[in-house]
Amino acid sequence: MRVPLLPLILAGCLSQTGPLMAETNPLYSTLAAEDRTLAEAAVQQALESLPSRQTHSWRNPATGTSGFITPIRTFRIESGHFCREYQEAIATPGSAEARQFTACRRADDGAWLTVGGG
């Protein structure tokens, strides 16, 4: 019998504090610290407050980097945690990239933790 991986990954991740996105999101690997902070805040805000298929955008005028986050769907896993699939795109001067991720709400503080995708 095949066991879905997402619940196994989540069992350890959602009950702990730690990095939300910067260390797990490949879109952030080349961003300046200020851009990562803006991107992470935008993801948290979008996942917390936007209905599916609405887009939240951000821009850092100091670096020219910008991005958008679009929640795609919301679901609840067996443990009771809420999760959301979302698309995130980041544009820096000279490049742009978009990917799809899954994030789930952490038990301890209610923050959204990216747990899959990329």
Tab-separated table of N, CA, C and O in Angstrom:
chain	number	residue	atom	x	y	z
A	1	MET	N	0.845	-1.178	0.000
A	1	MET	CA	0.000	0.000	0.000
A	1	MET	C	0.891	1.242	0.000
A	1	MET	O	1.830	1.346	0.775
A	2	ARG	N	0.608	2.176	-0.850
A	2	ARG	CA	1.388	3.406	-0.974
A	2	ARG	C	0.915	4.441	0.040
A	2	ARG	O	-0.268	4.737	0.127
A	3	VAL	N	1.859	5.005	0.795
A	3	VAL	CA	1.535	6.016	1.797
A	3	VAL	C	1.904	7.381	1.242
A	3	VAL	O	3.030	7.575	0.787
A	4	PRO	N	0.979	8.345	1.236
A	4	PRO	CA	1.309	9.682	0.743
A	4	PRO	C	2.449	10.288	1.550
A	4	PRO	O	2.482	10.172	2.775
A	5	LEU	N	3.394	10.927	0.876
A	5	LEU	CA	4.549	11.505	1.542
A	5	LEU	C	4.235	12.784	2.296
A	5	LEU	O	4.837	13.048	3.326
A	6	LEU	N	3.326	13.600	1.812
A	6	LEU	CA	3.061	14.886	2.446
A	6	LEU	C	2.729	14.750	3.931
A	6	LEU	O	3.339	15.422	4.752
A	7	PRO	N	1.818	13.848	4.344
A	7	PRO	CA	1.537	13.736	5.780
A	7	PRO	C	2.765	13.317	6.591
A	7	PRO	O	2.939	13.748	7.721
A	8	LEU	N	3.634	12.480	6.032
A	8	LEU	CA	4.841	12.062	6.746
A	8	LEU	C	5.801	13.227	6.931
A	8	LEU	O	6.382	13.402	7.997
A	9	ILE	N	5.980	14.021	5.909
A	9	ILE	CA	6.845	15.190	5.990
A	9	ILE	C	6.282	16.176	7.001
A	9	ILE	O	7.003	16.736	7.817
A	10	LEU	N	4.983	16.373	6.951
A	10	LEU	CA	4.342	17.360	7.813
A	10	LEU	C	4.384	16.986	9.279
A	10	LEU	O	4.457	17.854	10.134
A	11	ALA	N	4.352	15.711	9.574
A	11	ALA	CA	4.309	15.286	10.971
A	11	ALA	C	5.447	15.903	11.770
A	11	ALA	O	5.249	16.373	12.882
A	12	GLY	N	6.635	15.941	11.218
A	12	GLY	CA	7.766	16.525	11.918
A	12	GLY	C	7.871	18.022	11.766
A	12	GLY	O	8.304	18.715	12.683
A	13	CYS	N	7.492	18.546	10.642
A	13	CYS	CA	7.705	19.964	10.339
A	13	CYS	C	6.723	20.911	11.021
A	13	CYS	O	7.102	21.974	11.476
A	14	LEU	N	5.472	20.540	11.065
A	14	LEU	CA	4.453	21.489	11.489
A	14	LEU	C	4.385	21.693	12.993
A	14	LEU	O	3.737	22.615	13.458
A	15	SER	N	5.081	20.862	13.734
A	15	SER	CA	5.059	21.031	15.182
A	15	SER	C	6.318	21.713	15.693
A	15	SER	O	6.502	21.856	16.889
A	16	GLN	N	7.194	22.149	14.792
A	16	GLN	CA	8.453	22.763	15.202
A	16	GLN	C	8.545	24.193	14.701
A	16	GLN	O	7.961	24.545	13.693
A	17	THR	N	9.334	24.977	15.425
A	17	THR	CA	9.645	26.302	14.934
A	17	THR	C	10.873	26.179	14.049
A	17	THR	O	11.568	25.179	14.070
A	18	GLY	N	11.132	27.193	13.271
A	18	GLY	CA	12.290	27.166	12.386
A	18	GLY	C	12.014	27.996	11.164
A	18	GLY	O	11.031	28.737	11.103
A	19	PRO	N	12.869	27.899	10.144
A	19	PRO	CA	12.717	28.721	8.954
A	19	PRO	C	11.406	28.443	8.229
A	19	PRO	O	10.981	27.306	8.133
A	20	LEU	N	10.781	29.496	7.767
A	20	LEU	CA	9.522	29.345	7.056
A	20	LEU	C	9.741	29.090	5.573
A	20	LEU	O	9.158	28.199	5.003
A	21	MET	N	10.561	29.884	4.932
A	21	MET	CA	10.687	29.772	3.489
A	21	MET	C	12.120	29.874	2.979
A	21	MET	O	12.497	29.161	2.085
A	22	ALA	N	12.899	30.788	3.521
A	22	ALA	CA	14.183	31.148	2.932
A	22	ALA	C	15.091	29.952	2.680
A	22	ALA	O	15.769	29.902	1.659
A	23	GLU	N	15.114	28.990	3.580
A	23	GLU	CA	16.012	27.859	3.415
A	23	GLU	C	15.404	26.741	2.580
A	23	GLU	O	16.109	25.829	2.180
A	24	THR	N	14.110	26.790	2.302
A	24	THR	CA	13.462	25.708	1.570
A	24	THR	C	12.967	26.121	0.194
A	24	THR	O	12.596	25.275	-0.591
A	25	ASN	N	12.957	27.396	-0.111
A	25	ASN	CA	12.411	27.879	-1.372
A	25	ASN	C	13.535	28.168	-2.364
A	25	ASN	O	14.307	29.108	-2.170
A	26	PRO	N	13.626	27.391	-3.448
A	26	PRO	CA	14.707	27.602	-4.409
A	26	PRO	C	14.648	28.954	-5.121
A	26	PRO	O	15.672	29.419	-5.624
A	27	LEU	N	13.499	29.591	-5.142
A	27	LEU	CA	13.406	30.915	-5.763
A	27	LEU	C	14.189	31.960	-4.984
A	27	LEU	O	14.547	33.005	-5.514
A	28	TYR	N	14.468	31.695	-3.711
A	28	TYR	CA	15.114	32.683	-2.855
A	28	TYR	C	16.635	32.553	-2.812
A	28	TYR	O	17.306	33.374	-2.197
A	29	SER	N	17.185	31.561	-3.467
A	29	SER	CA	18.614	31.261	-3.313
A	29	SER	C	19.541	32.397	-3.736
A	29	SER	O	20.626	32.540	-3.180
A	30	THR	N	19.140	33.219	-4.676
A	30	THR	CA	20.012	34.309	-5.131
A	30	THR	C	19.529	35.687	-4.694
A	30	THR	O	20.127	36.687	-5.076
A	31	LEU	N	18.473	35.732	-3.902
A	31	LEU	CA	17.923	37.021	-3.492
A	31	LEU	C	18.746	37.651	-2.371
A	31	LEU	O	19.276	36.961	-1.498
A	32	ALA	N	18.778	38.964	-2.378
A	32	ALA	CA	19.362	39.710	-1.267
A	32	ALA	C	18.483	39.492	-0.031
A	32	ALA	O	17.287	39.197	-0.142
A	33	ALA	N	19.065	39.631	1.143
A	33	ALA	CA	18.334	39.401	2.393
A	33	ALA	C	17.060	40.236	2.476
A	33	ALA	O	16.004	39.747	2.904
A	34	GLU	N	17.124	41.489	2.065
A	34	GLU	CA	15.942	42.363	2.111
A	34	GLU	C	14.844	41.846	1.182
A	34	GLU	O	13.659	41.876	1.527
A	35	ASP	N	15.223	41.344	0.009
A	35	ASP	CA	14.244	40.791	-0.926
A	35	ASP	C	13.621	39.514	-0.372
A	35	ASP	O	12.411	39.294	-0.494
A	36	ARG	N	14.417	38.652	0.266
A	36	ARG	CA	13.888	37.433	0.888
A	36	ARG	C	12.874	37.781	1.977
A	36	ARG	O	11.822	37.153	2.080
A	37	THR	N	13.189	38.789	2.772
A	37	THR	CA	12.277	39.210	3.839
A	37	THR	C	10.950	39.683	3.250
A	37	THR	O	9.875	39.318	3.740
A	38	LEU	N	11.012	40.487	2.198
A	38	LEU	CA	9.792	40.976	1.547
A	38	LEU	C	8.998	39.826	0.929
A	38	LEU	O	7.768	39.771	1.042
A	39	ALA	N	9.699	38.899	0.278
A	39	ALA	CA	9.030	37.771	-0.369
A	39	ALA	C	8.342	36.887	0.669
A	39	ALA	O	7.187	36.493	0.489
A	40	GLU	N	9.040	36.574	1.750
A	40	GLU	CA	8.452	35.740	2.796
A	40	GLU	C	7.219	36.385	3.422
A	40	GLU	O	6.210	35.724	3.654
A	41	ALA	N	7.300	37.679	3.680
A	41	ALA	CA	6.154	38.399	4.257
A	41	ALA	C	4.973	38.381	3.290
A	41	ALA	O	3.822	38.223	3.708
A	42	ALA	N	5.248	38.524	2.004
A	42	ALA	CA	4.181	38.516	1.003
A	42	ALA	C	3.515	37.146	0.925
A	42	ALA	O	2.284	37.051	0.814
A	43	VAL	N	4.304	36.073	1.018
A	43	VAL	CA	3.727	34.729	1.003
A	43	VAL	C	2.842	34.527	2.219
A	43	VAL	O	1.708	34.047	2.109
A	44	GLN	N	3.342	34.898	3.394
A	44	GLN	CA	2.546	34.745	4.617
A	44	GLN	C	1.219	35.503	4.498
A	44	GLN	O	0.159	34.978	4.835
A	45	GLN	N	1.280	36.739	4.012
A	45	GLN	CA	0.073	37.559	3.883
A	45	GLN	C	-0.897	36.953	2.869
A	45	GLN	O	-2.100	36.876	3.115
A	46	ALA	N	-0.385	36.532	1.722
A	46	ALA	CA	-1.247	35.975	0.675
A	46	ALA	C	-1.922	34.686	1.143
A	46	ALA	O	-3.133	34.506	0.956
A	47	LEU	N	-1.150	33.792	1.762
A	47	LEU	CA	-1.727	32.521	2.193
A	47	LEU	C	-2.718	32.703	3.333
A	47	LEU	O	-3.688	31.960	3.445
A	48	GLU	N	-2.483	33.689	4.158
A	48	GLU	CA	-3.360	33.926	5.297
A	48	GLU	C	-4.667	34.605	4.900
A	48	GLU	O	-5.720	34.314	5.468
A	49	SER	N	-4.625	35.499	3.916
A	49	SER	CA	-5.791	36.355	3.701
A	49	SER	C	-6.435	36.299	2.315
A	49	SER	O	-7.566	36.751	2.181
A	50	LEU	N	-5.766	35.779	1.318
A	50	LEU	CA	-6.343	35.818	-0.030
A	50	LEU	C	-7.168	34.582	-0.361
A	50	LEU	O	-6.756	33.461	-0.046
A	51	PRO	N	-8.297	34.777	-1.024
A	51	PRO	CA	-9.017	33.627	-1.574
A	51	PRO	C	-8.187	33.009	-2.708
A	51	PRO	O	-7.321	33.670	-3.287
A	52	SER	N	-8.457	31.767	-3.021
A	52	SER	CA	-7.777	31.113	-4.139
A	52	SER	C	-7.991	31.903	-5.420
A	52	SER	O	-9.046	32.496	-5.643
A	53	ARG	N	-6.939	31.915	-6.219
A	53	ARG	CA	-6.908	32.551	-7.549
A	53	ARG	C	-6.791	34.072	-7.516
A	53	ARG	O	-6.864	34.721	-8.542
A	54	GLN	N	-6.610	34.667	-6.339
A	54	GLN	CA	-6.307	36.098	-6.269
A	54	GLN	C	-4.813	36.255	-6.035
A	54	GLN	O	-4.179	35.412	-5.411
A	55	THR	N	-4.257	37.343	-6.536
A	55	THR	CA	-2.809	37.529	-6.517
A	55	THR	C	-2.396	38.693	-5.629
A	55	THR	O	-3.034	39.743	-5.627
A	56	HIS	N	-1.317	38.476	-4.903
A	56	HIS	CA	-0.680	39.521	-4.085
A	56	HIS	C	0.707	39.769	-4.680
A	56	HIS	O	1.427	38.821	-4.990
A	57	SER	N	1.074	41.017	-4.846
A	57	SER	CA	2.389	41.316	-5.404
A	57	SER	C	3.198	42.180	-4.445
A	57	SER	O	2.650	42.808	-3.544
A	58	TRP	N	4.508	42.159	-4.647
A	58	TRP	CA	5.423	42.973	-3.845
A	58	TRP	C	6.546	43.463	-4.759
A	58	TRP	O	6.788	42.900	-5.816
A	59	ARG	N	7.212	44.529	-4.324
A	59	ARG	CA	8.325	45.094	-5.101
A	59	ARG	C	9.287	45.791	-4.153
A	59	ARG	O	8.870	46.467	-3.224
A	60	ASN	N	10.577	45.616	-4.418
A	60	ASN	CA	11.608	46.318	-3.675
A	60	ASN	C	12.238	47.342	-4.612
A	60	ASN	O	13.036	46.985	-5.479
A	61	PRO	N	11.898	48.626	-4.472
A	61	PRO	CA	12.434	49.640	-5.380
A	61	PRO	C	13.955	49.791	-5.262
A	61	PRO	O	14.609	50.209	-6.221
A	62	ALA	N	14.523	49.418	-4.133
A	62	ALA	CA	15.968	49.552	-3.948
A	62	ALA	C	16.759	48.578	-4.823
A	62	ALA	O	17.859	48.894	-5.268
A	63	THR	N	16.186	47.370	-5.072
A	63	THR	CA	16.906	46.368	-5.861
A	63	THR	C	16.275	46.095	-7.221
A	63	THR	O	16.887	45.460	-8.063
A	64	GLY	N	15.030	46.523	-7.404
A	64	GLY	CA	14.327	46.240	-8.645
A	64	GLY	C	13.711	44.852	-8.675
A	64	GLY	O	13.147	44.437	-9.678
A	65	THR	N	13.796	44.123	-7.583
A	65	THR	CA	13.228	42.773	-7.504
A	65	THR	C	11.754	42.867	-7.128
A	65	THR	O	11.356	43.709	-6.334
A	66	SER	N	10.951	41.985	-7.722
A	66	SER	CA	9.519	41.965	-7.428
A	66	SER	C	9.025	40.528	-7.489
A	66	SER	O	9.738	39.626	-7.933
A	67	GLY	N	7.795	40.342	-7.044
A	67	GLY	CA	7.233	39.008	-7.099
A	67	GLY	C	5.737	39.020	-6.920
A	67	GLY	O	5.142	40.057	-6.633
A	68	PHE	N	5.135	37.847	-7.157
A	68	PHE	CA	3.713	37.701	-6.877
A	68	PHE	C	3.451	36.308	-6.348
A	68	PHE	O	4.194	35.366	-6.613
A	69	ILE	N	2.391	36.213	-5.567
A	69	ILE	CA	1.956	34.964	-4.968
A	69	ILE	C	0.477	34.804	-5.269
A	69	ILE	O	-0.309	35.723	-5.041
A	70	THR	N	0.092	33.627	-5.780
A	70	THR	CA	-1.304	33.327	-6.070
A	70	THR	C	-1.678	32.007	-5.411
A	70	THR	O	-1.227	30.941	-5.859
A	71	PRO	N	-2.466	32.035	-4.337
A	71	PRO	CA	-2.965	30.778	-3.782
A	71	PRO	C	-3.855	30.081	-4.822
A	71	PRO	O	-4.655	30.733	-5.498
A	72	ILE	N	-3.692	28.772	-4.944
A	72	ILE	CA	-4.439	28.015	-5.947
A	72	ILE	C	-5.594	27.249	-5.322
A	72	ILE	O	-6.711	27.289	-5.807
A	73	ARG	N	-5.297	26.524	-4.247
A	73	ARG	CA	-6.378	25.794	-3.558
A	73	ARG	C	-5.996	25.588	-2.102
A	73	ARG	O	-4.830	25.579	-1.740
A	74	THR	N	-7.032	25.411	-1.282
A	74	THR	CA	-6.866	25.179	0.150
A	74	THR	C	-7.442	23.811	0.475
A	74	THR	O	-8.490	23.437	-0.058
A	75	PHE	N	-6.761	23.079	1.344
A	75	PHE	CA	-7.257	21.765	1.741
A	75	PHE	C	-6.793	21.471	3.164
A	75	PHE	O	-5.916	22.140	3.700
A	76	ARG	N	-7.387	20.464	3.767
A	76	ARG	CA	-7.038	20.053	5.128
A	76	ARG	C	-6.510	18.623	5.062
A	76	ARG	O	-7.109	17.774	4.412
A	77	ILE	N	-5.399	18.374	5.748
A	77	ILE	CA	-4.835	17.036	5.770
A	77	ILE	C	-5.356	16.267	6.978
A	77	ILE	O	-6.022	16.842	7.849
A	78	GLU	N	-5.053	14.967	7.036
A	78	GLU	CA	-5.603	14.097	8.079
A	78	GLU	C	-5.324	14.587	9.497
A	78	GLU	O	-6.121	14.380	10.395
A	79	SER	N	-4.186	15.248	9.703
A	79	SER	CA	-3.842	15.741	11.045
A	79	SER	C	-4.688	16.940	11.452
A	79	SER	O	-4.644	17.372	12.600
A	80	GLY	N	-5.441	17.500	10.502
A	80	GLY	CA	-6.265	18.669	10.778
A	80	GLY	C	-5.635	19.981	10.351
A	80	GLY	O	-6.286	21.023	10.389
A	81	HIS	N	-4.374	19.963	9.942
A	81	HIS	CA	-3.700	21.179	9.479
A	81	HIS	C	-4.272	21.629	8.139
A	81	HIS	O	-4.565	20.810	7.283
A	82	PHE	N	-4.386	22.946	7.984
A	82	PHE	CA	-4.768	23.508	6.700
A	82	PHE	C	-3.533	23.681	5.841
A	82	PHE	O	-2.471	24.075	6.338
A	83	CYS	N	-3.673	23.389	4.556
A	83	CYS	CA	-2.584	23.544	3.598
A	83	CYS	C	-3.107	24.296	2.377
A	83	CYS	O	-4.311	24.304	2.121
A	84	ARG	N	-2.178	24.926	1.672
A	84	ARG	CA	-2.548	25.641	0.451
A	84	ARG	C	-1.490	25.393	-0.619
A	84	ARG	O	-0.294	25.445	-0.335
A	85	GLU	N	-1.942	25.125	-1.817
A	85	GLU	CA	-1.054	25.125	-2.971
A	85	GLU	C	-1.018	26.552	-3.478
A	85	GLU	O	-2.044	27.248	-3.466
A	86	TYR	N	0.154	26.999	-3.903
A	86	TYR	CA	0.262	28.358	-4.413
A	86	TYR	C	1.354	28.449	-5.468
A	86	TYR	O	2.251	27.620	-5.522
A	87	GLN	N	1.223	29.452	-6.301
A	87	GLN	CA	2.254	29.747	-7.288
A	87	GLN	C	2.969	31.015	-6.845
A	87	GLN	O	2.335	31.972	-6.393
A	88	GLU	N	4.287	30.994	-6.984
A	88	GLU	CA	5.078	32.167	-6.646
A	88	GLU	C	6.008	32.461	-7.810
A	88	GLU	O	6.599	31.549	-8.390
A	89	ALA	N	6.125	33.720	-8.142
A	89	ALA	CA	7.047	34.151	-9.198
A	89	ALA	C	7.903	35.282	-8.653
A	89	ALA	O	7.424	36.124	-7.892
A	90	ILE	N	9.169	35.271	-9.041
A	90	ILE	CA	10.095	36.323	-8.635
A	90	ILE	C	10.834	36.805	-9.866
A	90	ILE	O	11.307	36.002	-10.677
A	91	ALA	N	10.896	38.127	-9.997
A	91	ALA	CA	11.626	38.747	-11.111
A	91	ALA	C	12.715	39.642	-10.537
A	91	ALA	O	12.446	40.511	-9.707
A	92	THR	N	13.935	39.389	-10.967
A	92	THR	CA	15.062	40.239	-10.618
A	92	THR	C	15.511	40.901	-11.903
A	92	THR	O	15.156	40.447	-12.998
A	93	PRO	N	16.282	41.977	-11.829
A	93	PRO	CA	16.776	42.562	-13.071
A	93	PRO	C	17.537	41.499	-13.872
A	93	PRO	O	18.519	40.935	-13.413
A	94	GLY	N	17.000	41.146	-15.011
A	94	GLY	CA	17.652	40.178	-15.883
A	94	GLY	C	17.135	38.759	-15.817
A	94	GLY	O	17.549	37.917	-16.610
A	95	SER	N	16.239	38.432	-14.885
A	95	SER	CA	15.714	37.065	-14.841
A	95	SER	C	14.346	37.027	-14.176
A	95	SER	O	13.971	37.928	-13.428
A	96	ALA	N	13.624	35.962	-14.469
A	96	ALA	CA	12.321	35.737	-13.844
A	96	ALA	C	12.092	34.234	-13.769
A	96	ALA	O	12.521	33.487	-14.651
A	97	GLU	N	11.421	33.813	-12.705
A	97	GLU	CA	11.142	32.395	-12.525
A	97	GLU	C	9.863	32.242	-11.713
A	97	GLU	O	9.601	33.026	-10.808
A	98	ALA	N	9.091	31.213	-12.047
A	98	ALA	CA	7.860	30.908	-11.303
A	98	ALA	C	7.842	29.425	-10.980
A	98	ALA	O	8.301	28.605	-11.782
A	99	ARG	N	7.305	29.098	-9.819
A	99	ARG	CA	7.181	27.700	-9.389
A	99	ARG	C	5.921	27.539	-8.551
A	99	ARG	O	5.388	28.510	-8.036
A	100	GLN	N	5.508	26.293	-8.397
A	100	GLN	CA	4.343	25.992	-7.572
A	100	GLN	C	4.796	25.265	-6.314
A	100	GLN	O	5.685	24.407	-6.369
A	101	PHE	N	4.183	25.613	-5.179
A	101	PHE	CA	4.551	25.067	-3.881
A	101	PHE	C	3.315	24.652	-3.107
A	101	PHE	O	2.202	25.032	-3.448
A	102	THR	N	3.535	23.923	-2.014
A	102	THR	CA	2.503	23.621	-1.029
A	102	THR	C	3.010	24.116	0.321
A	102	THR	O	4.160	23.872	0.684
A	103	ALA	N	2.162	24.814	1.041
A	103	ALA	CA	2.487	25.280	2.388
A	103	ALA	C	1.367	24.855	3.318
A	103	ALA	O	0.207	24.791	2.921
A	104	CYS	N	1.741	24.575	4.560
A	104	CYS	CA	0.754	24.205	5.572
A	104	CYS	C	0.948	25.073	6.804
A	104	CYS	O	2.051	25.519	7.098
A	105	ARG	N	-0.147	25.295	7.512
A	105	ARG	CA	-0.116	26.136	8.712
A	105	ARG	C	0.505	25.352	9.864
A	105	ARG	O	0.090	24.257	10.180
A	106	ARG	N	1.524	25.960	10.483
A	106	ARG	CA	2.202	25.336	11.622
A	106	ARG	C	1.330	25.376	12.864
A	106	ARG	O	0.614	26.344	13.089
A	107	ALA	N	1.444	24.347	13.678
A	107	ALA	CA	0.625	24.236	14.884
A	107	ALA	C	1.009	25.237	15.957
A	107	ALA	O	0.145	25.789	16.626
A	108	ASP	N	2.296	25.496	16.128
A	108	ASP	CA	2.733	26.302	17.264
A	108	ASP	C	2.431	27.780	17.135
A	108	ASP	O	2.072	28.431	18.104
A	109	ASP	N	2.575	28.336	15.938
A	109	ASP	CA	2.405	29.779	15.793
A	109	ASP	C	1.457	30.194	14.670
A	109	ASP	O	1.231	31.372	14.454
A	110	GLY	N	0.909	29.232	13.925
A	110	GLY	CA	-0.018	29.550	12.850
A	110	GLY	C	0.627	30.055	11.582
A	110	GLY	O	-0.063	30.375	10.616
A	111	ALA	N	1.953	30.128	11.542
A	111	ALA	CA	2.656	30.580	10.330
A	111	ALA	C	2.559	29.504	9.253
A	111	ALA	O	2.365	28.323	9.536
A	112	TRP	N	2.701	29.916	8.005
A	112	TRP	CA	2.660	29.001	6.868
A	112	TRP	C	4.073	28.521	6.575
A	112	TRP	O	4.990	29.325	6.417
A	113	LEU	N	4.244	27.213	6.474
A	113	LEU	CA	5.529	26.589	6.219
A	113	LEU	C	5.478	25.900	4.859
A	113	LEU	O	4.619	25.048	4.627
A	114	THR	N	6.383	26.251	3.963
A	114	THR	CA	6.448	25.587	2.670
A	114	THR	C	6.990	24.182	2.883
A	114	THR	O	8.057	23.998	3.454
A	115	VAL	N	6.214	23.190	2.431
A	115	VAL	CA	6.567	21.797	2.675
A	115	VAL	C	6.801	20.994	1.406
A	115	VAL	O	7.259	19.867	1.467
A	116	GLY	N	6.491	21.555	0.262
A	116	GLY	CA	6.686	20.810	-0.969
A	116	GLY	C	6.609	21.689	-2.184
A	116	GLY	O	6.128	22.813	-2.140
A	117	GLY	N	7.107	21.164	-3.266
A	117	GLY	CA	7.063	21.864	-4.540
A	117	GLY	C	8.413	22.395	-4.920
A	117	GLY	O	9.433	22.036	-4.352
A	118	GLY	N	8.365	23.288	-5.867
A	118	GLY	CA	9.604	23.879	-6.312
A	118	GLY	C	9.968	23.361	-7.632
A	118	GLY	O	10.618	23.729	-8.447
